[in-house]
Amino acid sequence: RKEVEQDPGPFNVPEGATVAFNCTYSNSASQSFFWYRQDCRKEPKLLMSVYSSGNEDGRFTAQLNRASQYISLLIRDSKLSDSATYLCAVAADYKLSFGAGTTVTVRA
Amino acid sequence: DTAVSQTPKYLVTQMGNDKSIKCEQNLGHDTMYWYKQDSKKFLKIMFSYNNKELIINETVPNRFSPKSPDKAHLNLHINSLELGDSAVYFCASSQDLALTGHFYGYTFGSGTRLTVV
């Protein structure tokens, strides 16, 4: 079983729509959780950390469910510029393990 | 003022050659990493160094040898390159978890796209 699994998508949504997707992780000792965004042929960039209480950053909301070992990302009012691959990342000790990414395409 | 810089950005080379990729960070971080992203876009950790000490060494062929001359630099040397080594190699750095008590995630370099022909 992979350490971190994501629905690869693609999620193809119109501008203004809400899109949400999950990521599951296998290591119950994982300590920190993140969402990264990766644009085509570029490096991953940190989108947001994910906290147990859930957290919001503008149009982005992240949730963590430790009991079920999943994290989620919700994007409200999608913009064309949100089109990217979203990578879930889970940290245990010094190591970040990444999911294979969920591709989101926002169309006009 | 680039935070994590890698060179070269692109590398095209023939099978059997030996090549190096360099990485430098100016963030004052204590830990540096090499990740490989293959054609399926899966990011997989290869190595990690903390203050010049190797702390993570995943199952990677011993043709790959990392070297950290100081905590701001982590280089990757690859011997006898094979077609399957073609990928994007990302360097990353992070602050020491033990120092801060909190892990803030990584800062990535812009990647080195290696093509073996």
mmCIF file of C-alpha atoms in Angstrom:
data_model
loop_
_atom_site.group_PDB
_atom_site.id
_atom_site.type_symbol
_atom_site.label_atom_id
_atom_site.label_comp_id
_atom_site.label_asym_id
_atom_site.label_seq_id
_atom_site.Cartn_x
_atom_site.Cartn_y
_atom_site.Cartn_z
ATOM 1 C CA ARG A 1 0.000 0.000 0.000
ATOM 2 C CA LYS A 2 1.362 3.442 -0.878
ATOM 3 C CA GLU A 3 2.103 5.748 2.055
ATOM 4 C CA VAL A 4 -0.047 8.513 0.609
ATOM 5 C CA GLU A 5 -2.837 8.002 -1.910
ATOM 6 C CA GLN A 6 -4.814 10.547 -3.850
ATOM 7 C CA ASP A 7 -7.539 10.469 -6.444
ATOM 8 C CA PRO A 8 -5.601 11.482 -9.577
ATOM 9 C CA GLY A 9 -8.641 13.153 -11.178
ATOM 10 C CA PRO A 10 -8.704 15.038 -13.399
ATOM 11 C CA PHE A 11 -11.335 17.298 -11.926
ATOM 12 C CA ASN A 12 -12.612 19.489 -14.715
ATOM 13 C CA VAL A 13 -14.766 22.305 -13.294
ATOM 14 C CA PRO A 14 -16.192 25.616 -14.535
ATOM 15 C CA GLU A 15 -15.028 28.917 -13.122
ATOM 16 C CA GLY A 16 -16.805 29.735 -9.907
ATOM 17 C CA ALA A 17 -17.453 26.108 -8.978
ATOM 18 C CA THR A 18 -16.422 24.392 -5.775
ATOM 19 C CA VAL A 19 -14.129 21.409 -6.020
ATOM 20 C CA ALA A 20 -12.989 19.115 -3.225
ATOM 21 C CA PHE A 21 -10.757 16.082 -3.026
ATOM 22 C CA ASN A 22 -9.155 13.850 -0.440
ATOM 23 C CA CYS A 23 -5.934 12.148 0.347
ATOM 24 C CA THR A 24 -5.396 9.136 2.614
ATOM 25 C CA TYR A 25 -2.230 8.191 4.465
ATOM 26 C CA SER A 26 -1.107 4.904 5.970
ATOM 27 C CA ASN A 27 1.311 5.930 8.738
ATOM 28 C CA SER A 28 -0.674 6.634 11.893
ATOM 29 C CA ALA A 29 2.457 8.209 13.443
ATOM 30 C CA SER A 30 2.439 11.001 10.853
ATOM 31 C CA GLN A 31 2.912 14.358 12.501
ATOM 32 C CA SER A 32 2.372 17.128 9.975
ATOM 33 C CA PHE A 33 0.253 17.507 6.880
ATOM 34 C CA PHE A 34 0.402 19.806 3.899
ATOM 35 C CA TRP A 35 -1.059 20.606 0.528
ATOM 36 C CA TYR A 36 1.353 21.604 -2.214
ATOM 37 C CA ARG A 37 0.526 22.978 -5.618
ATOM 38 C CA GLN A 38 2.557 22.003 -8.673
ATOM 39 C CA ASP A 39 2.219 23.707 -12.031
ATOM 40 C CA CYS A 40 3.348 21.935 -15.176
ATOM 41 C CA ARG A 41 7.129 21.444 -15.276
ATOM 42 C CA LYS A 42 7.634 23.537 -12.129
ATOM 43 C CA GLU A 43 8.577 22.795 -8.539
ATOM 44 C CA PRO A 44 5.934 22.042 -5.883
ATOM 45 C CA LYS A 45 5.016 25.106 -3.834
ATOM 46 C CA LEU A 46 3.489 25.017 -0.393
ATOM 47 C CA LEU A 47 -0.188 25.916 -0.548
ATOM 48 C CA MET A 48 -1.065 25.416 3.092
ATOM 49 C CA SER A 49 -0.416 23.374 6.191
ATOM 50 C CA VAL A 50 -3.290 21.290 7.512
ATOM 51 C CA TYR A 51 -4.242 21.424 11.172
ATOM 52 C CA SER A 52 -6.465 19.133 13.201
ATOM 53 C CA SER A 53 -8.996 21.872 13.756
ATOM 54 C CA GLY A 54 -9.226 22.567 10.041
ATOM 55 C CA ASN A 55 -7.972 25.769 8.524
ATOM 56 C CA GLU A 56 -8.857 28.201 5.815
ATOM 57 C CA ASP A 57 -6.770 30.436 3.594
ATOM 58 C CA GLY A 58 -8.953 32.585 1.401
ATOM 59 C CA ARG A 59 -10.854 30.309 -0.959
ATOM 60 C CA PHE A 60 -8.990 27.213 0.226
ATOM 61 C CA THR A 61 -10.103 25.068 3.164
ATOM 62 C CA ALA A 62 -8.134 22.092 4.477
ATOM 63 C CA GLN A 63 -9.326 19.471 6.918
ATOM 64 C CA LEU A 64 -7.554 16.667 8.750
ATOM 65 C CA ASN A 65 -9.235 13.542 10.083
ATOM 66 C CA ARG A 66 -6.683 11.619 12.143
ATOM 67 C CA ALA A 67 -9.097 8.847 13.089
ATOM 68 C CA SER A 68 -9.767 7.972 9.456
ATOM 69 C CA GLN A 69 -6.300 9.080 8.317
ATOM 70 C CA TYR A 70 -7.300 11.418 5.561
ATOM 71 C CA ILE A 71 -6.921 15.058 4.675
ATOM 72 C CA SER A 72 -9.022 17.088 2.315
ATOM 73 C CA LEU A 73 -8.787 20.265 0.290
ATOM 74 C CA LEU A 74 -11.745 22.333 -0.839
ATOM 75 C CA ILE A 75 -11.458 25.176 -3.326
ATOM 76 C CA ARG A 76 -14.347 27.638 -3.471
ATOM 77 C CA ASP A 77 -15.131 30.023 -6.318
ATOM 78 C CA SER A 78 -12.566 28.366 -8.614
ATOM 79 C CA LYS A 79 -10.429 30.610 -10.781
ATOM 80 C CA LEU A 80 -8.690 29.732 -14.027
ATOM 81 C CA SER A 81 -5.417 30.227 -12.181
ATOM 82 C CA ASP A 82 -6.305 27.373 -9.797
ATOM 83 C CA SER A 83 -5.625 24.879 -12.611
ATOM 84 C CA ALA A 84 -2.728 22.790 -11.346
ATOM 85 C CA THR A 85 -1.818 19.495 -9.716
ATOM 86 C CA TYR A 86 -2.391 19.439 -5.969
ATOM 87 C CA LEU A 87 -0.042 17.222 -3.976
ATOM 88 C CA CYS A 88 -0.887 15.931 -0.559
ATOM 89 C CA ALA A 89 2.171 15.602 1.710
ATOM 90 C CA VAL A 90 2.469 13.816 5.037
ATOM 91 C CA ALA A 91 5.437 14.126 7.393
ATOM 92 C CA ALA A 92 6.849 11.525 9.745
ATOM 93 C CA ASP A 93 10.193 12.356 11.399
ATOM 94 C CA TYR A 94 12.191 14.278 8.819
ATOM 95 C CA LYS A 95 10.541 12.795 5.778
ATOM 96 C CA LEU A 96 7.718 14.177 3.653
ATOM 97 C CA SER A 97 5.867 11.555 1.657
ATOM 98 C CA PHE A 98 3.842 12.799 -1.278
ATOM 99 C CA GLY A 99 0.783 11.552 -3.052
ATOM 100 C CA ALA A 100 0.855 11.324 -6.822
ATOM 101 C CA GLY A 101 -1.283 14.437 -7.096
ATOM 102 C CA THR A 102 -4.810 15.431 -8.056
ATOM 103 C CA THR A 103 -5.126 17.364 -11.298
ATOM 104 C CA VAL A 104 -7.626 20.211 -11.352
ATOM 105 C CA THR A 105 -8.564 22.049 -14.537
ATOM 106 C CA VAL A 106 -10.778 25.105 -14.269
ATOM 107 C CA ARG A 107 -12.445 26.067 -17.531
ATOM 108 C CA ALA A 108 -13.892 29.418 -18.560
ATOM 109 C CA ASP B 1 17.857 36.013 -3.782
ATOM 110 C CA THR B 2 16.760 32.519 -4.817
ATOM 111 C CA ALA B 3 16.056 30.379 -1.745
ATOM 112 C CA VAL B 4 16.939 26.925 -3.121
ATOM 113 C CA SER B 5 18.868 26.881 -6.367
ATOM 114 C CA GLN B 6 19.798 23.892 -8.498
ATOM 115 C CA THR B 7 22.123 23.613 -11.445
ATOM 116 C CA PRO B 8 21.861 22.701 -14.186
ATOM 117 C CA LYS B 9 18.184 23.190 -15.027
ATOM 118 C CA TYR B 10 18.378 20.800 -17.974
ATOM 119 C CA LEU B 11 20.804 17.946 -18.527
ATOM 120 C CA VAL B 12 20.843 15.716 -21.600
ATOM 121 C CA THR B 13 23.456 13.004 -21.597
ATOM 122 C CA GLN B 14 24.254 9.605 -23.011
ATOM 123 C CA MET B 15 23.861 6.283 -21.249
ATOM 124 C CA GLY B 16 26.926 5.290 -19.310
ATOM 125 C CA ASN B 17 28.061 8.838 -18.553
ATOM 126 C CA ASP B 18 28.646 10.251 -15.059
ATOM 127 C CA LYS B 19 26.982 13.540 -14.137
ATOM 128 C CA SER B 20 26.470 15.793 -11.110
ATOM 129 C CA ILE B 21 23.659 18.074 -10.029
ATOM 130 C CA LYS B 22 24.327 20.844 -7.517
ATOM 131 C CA CYS B 23 22.003 22.379 -4.954
ATOM 132 C CA GLU B 24 22.436 25.347 -2.635
ATOM 133 C CA GLN B 25 20.064 26.955 -0.160
ATOM 134 C CA ASN B 26 20.373 30.351 1.510
ATOM 135 C CA LEU B 27 17.519 29.901 3.980
ATOM 136 C CA GLY B 28 19.717 28.800 6.864
ATOM 137 C CA HIS B 29 17.919 25.450 6.935
ATOM 138 C CA ASP B 30 19.586 22.450 8.526
ATOM 139 C CA THR B 31 18.120 19.663 6.431
ATOM 140 C CA MET B 32 18.329 19.102 2.691
ATOM 141 C CA TYR B 33 16.780 16.479 0.438
ATOM 142 C CA TRP B 34 16.864 14.978 -3.018
ATOM 143 C CA TYR B 35 13.593 13.845 -4.581
ATOM 144 C CA LYS B 36 12.984 12.184 -7.929
ATOM 145 C CA GLN B 37 9.816 12.843 -9.928
ATOM 146 C CA ASP B 38 9.293 10.338 -12.699
ATOM 147 C CA SER B 39 7.108 10.476 -15.783
ATOM 148 C CA LYS B 40 4.087 9.444 -13.693
ATOM 149 C CA LYS B 41 4.647 12.625 -11.633
ATOM 150 C CA PHE B 42 5.237 10.638 -8.429
ATOM 151 C CA LEU B 43 7.648 12.460 -6.084
ATOM 152 C CA LYS B 44 9.850 9.989 -4.252
ATOM 153 C CA ILE B 45 12.480 10.794 -1.636
ATOM 154 C CA MET B 46 16.009 9.607 -2.337
ATOM 155 C CA PHE B 47 18.256 11.116 0.325
ATOM 156 C CA SER B 48 18.262 13.546 3.194
ATOM 157 C CA TYR B 49 21.106 15.259 5.039
ATOM 158 C CA ASN B 50 20.889 17.051 8.361
ATOM 159 C CA ASN B 51 23.888 19.264 9.132
ATOM 160 C CA LYS B 52 26.020 17.320 6.644
ATOM 161 C CA GLU B 53 24.991 13.957 8.100
ATOM 162 C CA LEU B 54 23.070 11.427 6.007
ATOM 163 C CA ILE B 55 19.783 10.662 7.767
ATOM 164 C CA ILE B 56 17.627 9.196 5.026
ATOM 165 C CA ASN B 57 18.834 6.842 2.335
ATOM 166 C CA GLU B 58 15.926 5.217 0.553
ATOM 167 C CA THR B 59 16.291 2.259 -1.752
ATOM 168 C CA VAL B 60 18.323 3.962 -4.434
ATOM 169 C CA PRO B 61 20.950 2.280 -6.667
ATOM 170 C CA ASN B 62 24.446 2.907 -5.361
ATOM 171 C CA ARG B 63 25.222 4.629 -8.657
ATOM 172 C CA PHE B 64 23.657 7.635 -6.920
ATOM 173 C CA SER B 65 25.912 9.284 -4.365
ATOM 174 C CA PRO B 66 24.951 12.420 -2.465
ATOM 175 C CA LYS B 67 27.553 14.737 -0.971
ATOM 176 C CA SER B 68 27.043 17.555 1.492
ATOM 177 C CA PRO B 69 30.168 19.694 1.946
ATOM 178 C CA ASP B 70 28.291 21.997 4.333
ATOM 179 C CA LYS B 71 24.727 22.408 5.492
ATOM 180 C CA ALA B 72 23.915 24.866 2.688
ATOM 181 C CA HIS B 73 24.915 22.505 -0.113
ATOM 182 C CA LEU B 74 23.798 19.076 -1.208
ATOM 183 C CA ASN B 75 25.060 17.663 -4.474
ATOM 184 C CA LEU B 76 24.053 14.508 -6.301
ATOM 185 C CA HIS B 77 26.493 12.499 -8.392
ATOM 186 C CA ILE B 78 25.196 9.784 -10.690
ATOM 187 C CA ASN B 79 27.507 7.174 -12.210
ATOM 188 C CA SER B 80 26.861 5.054 -15.278
ATOM 189 C CA LEU B 81 23.606 6.755 -16.199
ATOM 190 C CA GLU B 82 20.770 4.561 -17.440
ATOM 191 C CA LEU B 83 17.663 5.348 -19.490
ATOM 192 C CA GLY B 84 15.512 4.797 -16.400
ATOM 193 C CA ASP B 85 17.289 7.633 -14.597
ATOM 194 C CA SER B 86 15.499 10.121 -16.840
ATOM 195 C CA ALA B 87 13.332 12.214 -14.526
ATOM 196 C CA VAL B 88 13.121 15.571 -12.810
ATOM 197 C CA TYR B 89 15.303 15.751 -9.706
ATOM 198 C CA PHE B 90 14.242 18.228 -7.043
ATOM 199 C CA CYS B 91 16.364 19.480 -4.215
ATOM 200 C CA ALA B 92 14.556 20.754 -1.105
ATOM 201 C CA SER B 93 15.384 22.095 2.319
ATOM 202 C CA SER B 94 13.626 22.411 5.660
ATOM 203 C CA GLN B 95 14.317 23.744 9.116
ATOM 204 C CA ASP B 96 15.405 21.264 11.754
ATOM 205 C CA LEU B 97 12.339 19.816 13.458
ATOM 206 C CA ALA B 98 14.290 19.298 16.675
ATOM 207 C CA LEU B 99 15.197 22.987 16.801
ATOM 208 C CA THR B 100 11.790 24.437 16.145
ATOM 209 C CA GLY B 101 9.533 21.707 17.480
ATOM 210 C CA HIS B 102 7.421 22.169 14.397
ATOM 211 C CA PHE B 103 7.812 21.079 10.825
ATOM 212 C CA TYR B 104 6.998 23.790 8.300
ATOM 213 C CA GLY B 105 7.389 21.679 5.205
ATOM 214 C CA TYR B 106 9.935 21.994 2.452
ATOM 215 C CA THR B 107 11.118 24.680 0.102
ATOM 216 C CA PHE B 108 11.918 23.165 -3.274
ATOM 217 C CA GLY B 109 14.431 24.126 -5.910
ATOM 218 C CA SER B 110 13.178 24.555 -9.461
ATOM 219 C CA GLY B 111 14.309 21.080 -10.494
ATOM 220 C CA THR B 112 16.811 19.518 -12.865
ATOM 221 C CA ARG B 113 15.290 17.760 -15.851
ATOM 222 C CA LEU B 114 17.614 14.869 -16.670
ATOM 223 C CA THR B 115 17.243 13.084 -19.992
ATOM 224 C CA VAL B 116 19.382 10.047 -20.690
ATOM 225 C CA VAL B 117 19.595 9.060 -24.364
#
